[in-house]
CSV table of C-alpha atoms (C1' of nucleotides) in Angstrom, one decimal:
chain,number,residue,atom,x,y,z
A,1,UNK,CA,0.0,0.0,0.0
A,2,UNK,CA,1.8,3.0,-1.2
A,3,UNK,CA,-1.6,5.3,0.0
A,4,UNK,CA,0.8,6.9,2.8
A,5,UNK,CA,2.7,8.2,-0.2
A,6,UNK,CA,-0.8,10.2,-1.9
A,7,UNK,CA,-1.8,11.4,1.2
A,8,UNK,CA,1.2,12.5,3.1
A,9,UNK,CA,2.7,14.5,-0.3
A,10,UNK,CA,-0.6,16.7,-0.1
A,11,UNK,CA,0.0,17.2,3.8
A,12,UNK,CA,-2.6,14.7,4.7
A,13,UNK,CA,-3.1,11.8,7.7
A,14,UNK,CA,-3.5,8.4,7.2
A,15,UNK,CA,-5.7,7.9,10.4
A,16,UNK,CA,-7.3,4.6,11.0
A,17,UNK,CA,-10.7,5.4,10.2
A,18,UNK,CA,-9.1,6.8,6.7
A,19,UNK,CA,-7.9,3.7,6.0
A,20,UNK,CA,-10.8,1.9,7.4
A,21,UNK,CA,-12.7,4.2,4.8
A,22,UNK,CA,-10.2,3.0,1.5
A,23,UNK,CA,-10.3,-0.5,3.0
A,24,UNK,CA,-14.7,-0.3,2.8
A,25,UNK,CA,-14.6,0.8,-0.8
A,26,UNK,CA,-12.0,-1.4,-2.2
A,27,UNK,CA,-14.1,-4.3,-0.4
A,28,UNK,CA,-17.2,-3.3,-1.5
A,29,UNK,CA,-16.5,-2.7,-4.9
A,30,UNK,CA,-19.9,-0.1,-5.4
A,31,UNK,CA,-20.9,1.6,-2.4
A,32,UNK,CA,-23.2,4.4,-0.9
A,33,UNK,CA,-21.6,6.5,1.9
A,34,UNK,CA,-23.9,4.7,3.9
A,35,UNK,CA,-22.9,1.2,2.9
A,36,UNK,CA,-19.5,2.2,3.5
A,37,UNK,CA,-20.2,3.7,7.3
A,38,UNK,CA,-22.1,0.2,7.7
A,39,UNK,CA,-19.1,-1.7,6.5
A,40,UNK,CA,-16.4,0.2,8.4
A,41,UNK,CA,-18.7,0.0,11.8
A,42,UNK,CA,-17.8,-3.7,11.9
A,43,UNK,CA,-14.5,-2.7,13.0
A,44,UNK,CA,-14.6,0.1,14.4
A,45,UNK,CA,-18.4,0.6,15.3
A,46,UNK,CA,-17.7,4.3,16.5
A,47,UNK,CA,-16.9,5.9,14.1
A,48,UNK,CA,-19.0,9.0,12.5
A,49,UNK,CA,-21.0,9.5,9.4
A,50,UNK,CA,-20.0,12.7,9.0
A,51,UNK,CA,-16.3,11.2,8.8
A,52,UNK,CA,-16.9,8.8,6.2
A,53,UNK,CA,-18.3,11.6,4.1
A,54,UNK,CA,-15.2,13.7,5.0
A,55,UNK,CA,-12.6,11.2,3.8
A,56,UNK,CA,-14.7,10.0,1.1
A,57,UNK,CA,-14.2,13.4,-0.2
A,58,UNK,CA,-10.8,13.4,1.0
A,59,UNK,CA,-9.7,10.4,-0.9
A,60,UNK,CA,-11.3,11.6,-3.7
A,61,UNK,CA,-9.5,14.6,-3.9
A,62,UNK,CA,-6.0,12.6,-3.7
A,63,UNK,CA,-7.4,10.4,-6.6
A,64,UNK,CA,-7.4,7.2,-5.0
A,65,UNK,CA,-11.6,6.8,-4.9
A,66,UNK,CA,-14.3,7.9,-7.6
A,67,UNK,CA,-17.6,8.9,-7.5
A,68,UNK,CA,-20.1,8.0,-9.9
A,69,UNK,CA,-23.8,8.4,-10.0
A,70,UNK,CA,-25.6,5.3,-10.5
A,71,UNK,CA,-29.6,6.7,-10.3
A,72,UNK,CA,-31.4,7.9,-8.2
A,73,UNK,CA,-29.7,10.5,-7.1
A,74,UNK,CA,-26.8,9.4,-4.2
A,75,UNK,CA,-23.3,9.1,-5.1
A,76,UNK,CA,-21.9,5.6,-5.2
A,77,UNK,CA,-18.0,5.4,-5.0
A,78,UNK,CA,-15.3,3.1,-6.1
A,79,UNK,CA,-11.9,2.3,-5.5
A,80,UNK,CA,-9.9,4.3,-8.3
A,81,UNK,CA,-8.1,1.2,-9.7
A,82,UNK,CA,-11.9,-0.1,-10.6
A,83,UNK,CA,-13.1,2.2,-12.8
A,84,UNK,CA,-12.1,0.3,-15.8
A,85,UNK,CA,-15.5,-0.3,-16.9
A,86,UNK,CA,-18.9,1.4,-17.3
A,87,UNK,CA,-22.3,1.0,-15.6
A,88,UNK,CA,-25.3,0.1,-17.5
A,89,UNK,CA,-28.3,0.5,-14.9
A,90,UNK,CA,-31.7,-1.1,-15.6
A,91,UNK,CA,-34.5,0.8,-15.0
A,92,UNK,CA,-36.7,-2.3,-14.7
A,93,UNK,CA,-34.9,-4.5,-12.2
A,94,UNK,CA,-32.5,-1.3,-11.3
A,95,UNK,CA,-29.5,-4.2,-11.6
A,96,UNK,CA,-26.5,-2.5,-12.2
A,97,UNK,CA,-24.0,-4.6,-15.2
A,98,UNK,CA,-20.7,-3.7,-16.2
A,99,UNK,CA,-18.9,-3.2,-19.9
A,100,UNK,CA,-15.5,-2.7,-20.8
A,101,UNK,CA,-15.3,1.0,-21.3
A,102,UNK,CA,-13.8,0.3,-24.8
A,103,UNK,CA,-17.7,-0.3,-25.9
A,104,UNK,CA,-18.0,3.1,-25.6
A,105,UNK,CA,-14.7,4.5,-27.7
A,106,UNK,CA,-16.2,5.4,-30.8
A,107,UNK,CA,-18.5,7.3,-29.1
A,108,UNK,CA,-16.2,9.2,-27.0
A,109,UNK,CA,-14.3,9.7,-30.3
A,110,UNK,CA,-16.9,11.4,-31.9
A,111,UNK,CA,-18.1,13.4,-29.0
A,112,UNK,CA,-13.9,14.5,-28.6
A,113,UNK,CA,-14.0,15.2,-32.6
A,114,UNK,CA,-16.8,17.1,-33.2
A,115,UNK,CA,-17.8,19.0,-30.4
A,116,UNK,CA,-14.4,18.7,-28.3
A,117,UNK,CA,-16.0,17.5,-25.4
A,118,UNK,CA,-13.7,15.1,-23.7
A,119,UNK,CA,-15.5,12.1,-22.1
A,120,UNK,CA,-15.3,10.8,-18.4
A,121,UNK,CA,-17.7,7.8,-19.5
A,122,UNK,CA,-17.7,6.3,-15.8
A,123,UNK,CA,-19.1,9.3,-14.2
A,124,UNK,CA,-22.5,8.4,-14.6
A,125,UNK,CA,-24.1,5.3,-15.7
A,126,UNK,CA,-26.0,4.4,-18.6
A,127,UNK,CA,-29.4,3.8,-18.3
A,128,UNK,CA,-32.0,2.0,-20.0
A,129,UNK,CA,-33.6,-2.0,-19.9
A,130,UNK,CA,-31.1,-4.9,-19.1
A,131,UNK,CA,-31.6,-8.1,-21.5
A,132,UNK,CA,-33.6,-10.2,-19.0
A,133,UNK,CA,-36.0,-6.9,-18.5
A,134,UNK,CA,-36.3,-6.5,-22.2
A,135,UNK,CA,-37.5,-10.0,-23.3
A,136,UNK,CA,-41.0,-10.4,-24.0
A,137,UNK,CA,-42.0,-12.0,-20.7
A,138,UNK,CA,-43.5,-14.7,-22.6
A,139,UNK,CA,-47.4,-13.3,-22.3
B,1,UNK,CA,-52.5,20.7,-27.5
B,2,UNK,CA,-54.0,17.2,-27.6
B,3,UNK,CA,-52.8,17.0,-23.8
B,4,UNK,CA,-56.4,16.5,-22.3
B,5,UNK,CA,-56.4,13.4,-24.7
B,6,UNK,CA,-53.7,11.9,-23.0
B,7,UNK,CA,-54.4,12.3,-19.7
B,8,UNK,CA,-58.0,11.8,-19.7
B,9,UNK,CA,-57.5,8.4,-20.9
B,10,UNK,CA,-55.8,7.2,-17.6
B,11,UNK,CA,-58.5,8.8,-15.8
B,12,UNK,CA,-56.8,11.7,-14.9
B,13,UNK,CA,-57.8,15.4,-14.7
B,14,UNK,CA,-56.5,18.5,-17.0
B,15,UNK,CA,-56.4,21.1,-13.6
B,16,UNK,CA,-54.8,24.5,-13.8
B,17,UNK,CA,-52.4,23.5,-12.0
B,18,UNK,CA,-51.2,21.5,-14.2
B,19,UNK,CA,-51.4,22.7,-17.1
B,20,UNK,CA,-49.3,25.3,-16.1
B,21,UNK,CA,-46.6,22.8,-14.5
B,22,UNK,CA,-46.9,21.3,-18.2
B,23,UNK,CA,-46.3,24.7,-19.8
B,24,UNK,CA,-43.3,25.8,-17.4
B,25,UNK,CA,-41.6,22.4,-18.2
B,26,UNK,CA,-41.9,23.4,-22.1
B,27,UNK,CA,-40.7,27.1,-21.8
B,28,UNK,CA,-38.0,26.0,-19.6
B,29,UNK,CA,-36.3,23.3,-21.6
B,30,UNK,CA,-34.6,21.4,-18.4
B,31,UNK,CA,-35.9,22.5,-14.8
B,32,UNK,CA,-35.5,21.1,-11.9
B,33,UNK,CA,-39.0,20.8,-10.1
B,34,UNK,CA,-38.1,24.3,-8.0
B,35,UNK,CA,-37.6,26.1,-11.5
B,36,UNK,CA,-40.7,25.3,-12.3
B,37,UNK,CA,-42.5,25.8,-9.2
B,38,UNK,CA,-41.0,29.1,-9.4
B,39,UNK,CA,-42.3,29.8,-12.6
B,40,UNK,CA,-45.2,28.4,-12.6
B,41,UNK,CA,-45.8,31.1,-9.0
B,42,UNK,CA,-45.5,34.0,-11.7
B,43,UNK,CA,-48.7,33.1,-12.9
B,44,UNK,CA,-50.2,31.2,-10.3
B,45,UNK,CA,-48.8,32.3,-7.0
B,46,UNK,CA,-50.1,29.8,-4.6
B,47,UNK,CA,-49.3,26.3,-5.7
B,48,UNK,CA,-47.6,24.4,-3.5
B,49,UNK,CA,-44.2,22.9,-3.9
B,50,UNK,CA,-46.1,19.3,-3.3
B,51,UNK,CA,-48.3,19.7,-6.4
B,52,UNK,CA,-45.6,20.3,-8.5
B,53,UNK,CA,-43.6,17.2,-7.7
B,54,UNK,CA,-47.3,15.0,-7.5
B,55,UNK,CA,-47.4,16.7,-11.3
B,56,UNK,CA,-44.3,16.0,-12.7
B,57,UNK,CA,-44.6,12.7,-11.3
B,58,UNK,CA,-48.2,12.0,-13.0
B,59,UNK,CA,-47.0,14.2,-16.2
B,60,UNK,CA,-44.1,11.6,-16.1
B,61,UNK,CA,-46.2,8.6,-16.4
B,62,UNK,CA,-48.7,9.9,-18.8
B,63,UNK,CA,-45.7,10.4,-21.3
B,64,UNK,CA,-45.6,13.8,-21.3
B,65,UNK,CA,-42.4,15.0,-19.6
B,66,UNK,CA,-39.7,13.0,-18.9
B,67,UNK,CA,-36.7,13.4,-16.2
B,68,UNK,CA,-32.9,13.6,-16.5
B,69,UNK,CA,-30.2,13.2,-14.5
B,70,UNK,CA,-27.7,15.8,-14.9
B,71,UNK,CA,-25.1,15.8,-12.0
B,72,UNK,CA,-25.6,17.1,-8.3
B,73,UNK,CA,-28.4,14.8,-7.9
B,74,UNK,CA,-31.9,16.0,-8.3
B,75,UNK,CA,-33.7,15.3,-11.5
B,76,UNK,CA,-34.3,17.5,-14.3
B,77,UNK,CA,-37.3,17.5,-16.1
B,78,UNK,CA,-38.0,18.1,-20.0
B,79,UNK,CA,-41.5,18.3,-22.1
B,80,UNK,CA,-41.2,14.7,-23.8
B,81,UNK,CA,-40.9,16.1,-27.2
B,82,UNK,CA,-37.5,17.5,-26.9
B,83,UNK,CA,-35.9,14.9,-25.5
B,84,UNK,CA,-34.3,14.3,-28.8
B,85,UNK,CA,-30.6,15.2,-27.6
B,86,UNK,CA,-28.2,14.3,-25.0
B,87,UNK,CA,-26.5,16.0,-22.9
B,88,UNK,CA,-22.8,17.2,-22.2
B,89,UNK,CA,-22.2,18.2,-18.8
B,90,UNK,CA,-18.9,19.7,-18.0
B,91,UNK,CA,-17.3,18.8,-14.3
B,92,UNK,CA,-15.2,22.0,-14.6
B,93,UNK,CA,-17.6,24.4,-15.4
B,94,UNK,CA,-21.3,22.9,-14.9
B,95,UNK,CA,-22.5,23.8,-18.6
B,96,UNK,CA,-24.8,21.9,-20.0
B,97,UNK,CA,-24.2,21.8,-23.8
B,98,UNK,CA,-26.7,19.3,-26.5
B,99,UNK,CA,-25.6,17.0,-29.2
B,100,UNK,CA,-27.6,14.6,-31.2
B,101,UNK,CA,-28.6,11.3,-30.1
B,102,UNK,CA,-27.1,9.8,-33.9
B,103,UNK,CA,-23.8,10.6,-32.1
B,104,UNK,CA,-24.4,7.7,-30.2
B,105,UNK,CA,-25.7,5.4,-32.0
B,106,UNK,CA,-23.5,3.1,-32.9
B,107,UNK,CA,-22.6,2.8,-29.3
B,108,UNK,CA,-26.1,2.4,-28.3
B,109,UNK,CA,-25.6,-0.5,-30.9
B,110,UNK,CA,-23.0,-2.4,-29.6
B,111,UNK,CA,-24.0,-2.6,-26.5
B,112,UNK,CA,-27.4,-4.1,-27.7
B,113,UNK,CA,-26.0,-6.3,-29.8
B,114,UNK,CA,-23.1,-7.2,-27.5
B,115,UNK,CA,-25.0,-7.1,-24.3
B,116,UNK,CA,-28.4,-7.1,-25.0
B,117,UNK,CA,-28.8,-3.9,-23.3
B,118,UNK,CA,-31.2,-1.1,-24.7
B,119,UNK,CA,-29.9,2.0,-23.7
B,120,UNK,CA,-32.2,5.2,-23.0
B,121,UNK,CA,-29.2,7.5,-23.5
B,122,UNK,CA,-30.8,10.7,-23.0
B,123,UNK,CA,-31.9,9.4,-19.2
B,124,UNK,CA,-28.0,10.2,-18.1
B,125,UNK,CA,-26.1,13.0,-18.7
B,126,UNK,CA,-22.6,12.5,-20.6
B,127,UNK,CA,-19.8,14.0,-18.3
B,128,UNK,CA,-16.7,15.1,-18.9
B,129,UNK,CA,-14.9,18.4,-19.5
B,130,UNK,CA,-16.3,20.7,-22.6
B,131,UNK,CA,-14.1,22.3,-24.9
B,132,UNK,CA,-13.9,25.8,-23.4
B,133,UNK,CA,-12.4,24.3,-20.1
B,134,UNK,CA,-10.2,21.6,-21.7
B,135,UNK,CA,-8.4,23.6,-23.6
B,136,UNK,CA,-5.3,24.8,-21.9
B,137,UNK,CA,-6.4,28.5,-20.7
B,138,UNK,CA,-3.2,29.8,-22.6
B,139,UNK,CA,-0.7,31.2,-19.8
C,1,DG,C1',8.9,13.2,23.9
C,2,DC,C1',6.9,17.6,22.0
C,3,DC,C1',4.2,20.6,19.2
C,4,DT,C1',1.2,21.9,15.6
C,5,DA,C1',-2.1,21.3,12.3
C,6,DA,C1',-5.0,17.8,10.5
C,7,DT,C1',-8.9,14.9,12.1
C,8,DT,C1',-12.6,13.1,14.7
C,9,DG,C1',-17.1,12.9,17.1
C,10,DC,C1',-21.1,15.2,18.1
C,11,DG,C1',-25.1,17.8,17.6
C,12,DA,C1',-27.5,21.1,15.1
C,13,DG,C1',-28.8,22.8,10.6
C,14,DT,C1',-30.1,22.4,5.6
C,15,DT,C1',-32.0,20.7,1.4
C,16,DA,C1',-34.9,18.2,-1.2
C,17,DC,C1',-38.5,15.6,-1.2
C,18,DT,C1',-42.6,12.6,0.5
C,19,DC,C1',-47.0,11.7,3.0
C,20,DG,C1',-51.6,12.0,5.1
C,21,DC,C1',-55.5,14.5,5.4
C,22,DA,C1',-59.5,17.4,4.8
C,23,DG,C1',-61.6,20.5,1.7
C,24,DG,C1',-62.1,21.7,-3.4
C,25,DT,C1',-63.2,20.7,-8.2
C,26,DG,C1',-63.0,18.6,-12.9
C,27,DT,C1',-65.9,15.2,-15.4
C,28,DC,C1',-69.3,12.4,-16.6
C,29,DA,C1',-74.2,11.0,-16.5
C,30,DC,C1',-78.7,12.4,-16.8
D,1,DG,C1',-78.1,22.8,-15.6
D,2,DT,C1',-77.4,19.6,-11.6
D,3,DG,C1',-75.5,16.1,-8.8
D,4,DA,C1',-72.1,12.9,-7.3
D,5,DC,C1',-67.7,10.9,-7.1
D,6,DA,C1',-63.0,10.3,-7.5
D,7,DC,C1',-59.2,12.9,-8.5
D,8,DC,C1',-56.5,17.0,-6.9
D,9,DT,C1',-54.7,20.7,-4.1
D,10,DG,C1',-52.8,23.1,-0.2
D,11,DC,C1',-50.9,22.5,4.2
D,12,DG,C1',-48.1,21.0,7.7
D,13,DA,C1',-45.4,17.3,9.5
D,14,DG,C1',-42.0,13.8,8.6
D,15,DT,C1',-37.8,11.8,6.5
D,16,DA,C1',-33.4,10.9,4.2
D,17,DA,C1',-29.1,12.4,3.1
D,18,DC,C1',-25.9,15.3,3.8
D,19,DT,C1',-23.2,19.5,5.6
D,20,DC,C1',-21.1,22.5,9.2
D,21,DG,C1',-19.0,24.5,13.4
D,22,DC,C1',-16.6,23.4,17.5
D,23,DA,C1',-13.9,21.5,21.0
D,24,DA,C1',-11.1,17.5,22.0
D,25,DT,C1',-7.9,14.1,20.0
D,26,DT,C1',-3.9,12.5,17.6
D,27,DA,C1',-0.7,11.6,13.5
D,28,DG,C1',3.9,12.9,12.0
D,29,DG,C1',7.9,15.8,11.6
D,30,DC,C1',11.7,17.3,14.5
DNA sequence: GCCTAATTGCGAGTTACTCGCAGGTGTCAC
DNA sequence: GTGACACCTGCGAGTAACTCGCAATTAGGC
C-alpha cells in the first residue's frame, strides 16, 4: 500500500478510520456513503458519518476513490483502480451490469471530434432496460 | 394541445395547476421541479411545492415530460418532445451543452448487440470536461 | 517526547423531497 | 343545468441524506 505516499505528499493523515474508509470501498466494490459507514462499523463501530463523508471526499480529492452516479440521485463510490469499466443500470430491475469502457470509444471519439468535449464515460451510468428486463415476458 | 387526450384516458384530470406545471416544463427546456414551481408562482402564486412534484410525477407517467439526471443529484425534467438530444455536462464548469442522439448510436448499438442492453441515452447526462475548459487556458 | 495542524465525534442545521388529510373541483351521466 | 364521485390541491409534519462548526484528540515531523 503506497496510500501513505498520496496522502502525506498533499499534507494529509492516514488515520485509521481513513484507511478503514479506502479498506470499505475497495471491499465493496460499489458503495453508498452509507454502505461504506455500515461496513467500516464492523470494525470500528464508533466511528462517524460525517467522517466517512469527510474522507470519502478526501480520498477523492487525492485520486485514489471515484464517484459515480448510478440513479437515483446518491453518489456511489469506487476504489480508483476499478473504474475500468462502465455501468449500464436497468431501470426495470435497477441491476447495475458492467462493460468494458472500450464499448464506448467510438463514441467518446466522436463526441472528442466534433464537439471537443472530452468524455469521463464512468461518471455516470447508462441507463436503459437490461436483457432479461427487455425479453418479451413470454405473455 | 392534444394533452387532455392523453391524460383523460388514464382517468386523470386536466387542472390548472397542471397545465401550467406542463407549460413551465416546455418554456423552460430542463428545470428542476423548483424552476418550475418558481415559474409556474409568476402566474399562479399559490401552488404548493407538493403539487408540483405530484405533477411532474403523473405528467411523467402519462408520457408527457420526462426526467434527466444531470449531475448534483436532483432530477431535471424536459417536455417529452424535446428529449431528442443528450447531454454534455462539464465537471469543470457545470455547462450543459446538447448533441444529437445519432452521435451515439453506434454505441447504443454495440451494447445491444453485445449485451443485449437497450440504452435510454438521453436518461443520463454524458460527463466530462467541454471544450472551453479543456483547452489549456493559454498562460 | 513535544508541538502543531489535521482529524474526529457530536449535535444542530439544511436541502430536497414525501406523505396523510380534509376540503375543493374537474368530469361524466342524466 | 345539476349532482355525485373520485381525483386534486394546499398545508403541515416527517424523513433521508448530507453539511457545518466546534472542542477534544492525535498523526507525524523534529
Amino acid at each position: 500500500m503506497a496510500d501513505q505516499h498520496e496522502l502525506r505528499d498533499k499534507g494529509l493523515r492516514l488515520t485509521p478510520q481513513r484507511e478503514l474508509v479506502l479498506a470499505a470501498v475497495r471491499e465493496l466494490g460499489h458503495a453508498t456513503p452509507e454502505e461504506v459507514a455500515e461496513k467500516v462499523r464492523q470494525t470500528h463501530p464508533g466511528i462517524n458519518l460525517s467522517t466517512v463523508y469527510r474522507n470519502l471526499e478526501t480520498l477523492e480529492n487525492v485520486g485514489l476513490v471515484q464517484h459515480t452516479h448510478l440513479g437515483h440521485g446518491g453518489a456511489t463510490y469506487h476504489a480508483a483502480e476499478e473504474l475500468t469499466h462502465l455501468h449500464l443500470v436497468c431501470g426495470v430491475c435497477g441491476s447495475v451490469g458492467d462493460a468494458p469502457i472500450e464499448v464506448a470509444a467510438n463514441f467518446v471519439n466522436s463526441l472528442a471530434d466534433d464537439y471537443g468535449f472530452k468524455t469521463d464515460v464512468t461518471h455516470f451510468a447508462v441507463y436503459g432496460t437490461c436483457s432479461t428486463c427487455f425479453k418479451p415476458e413470454s405473455k
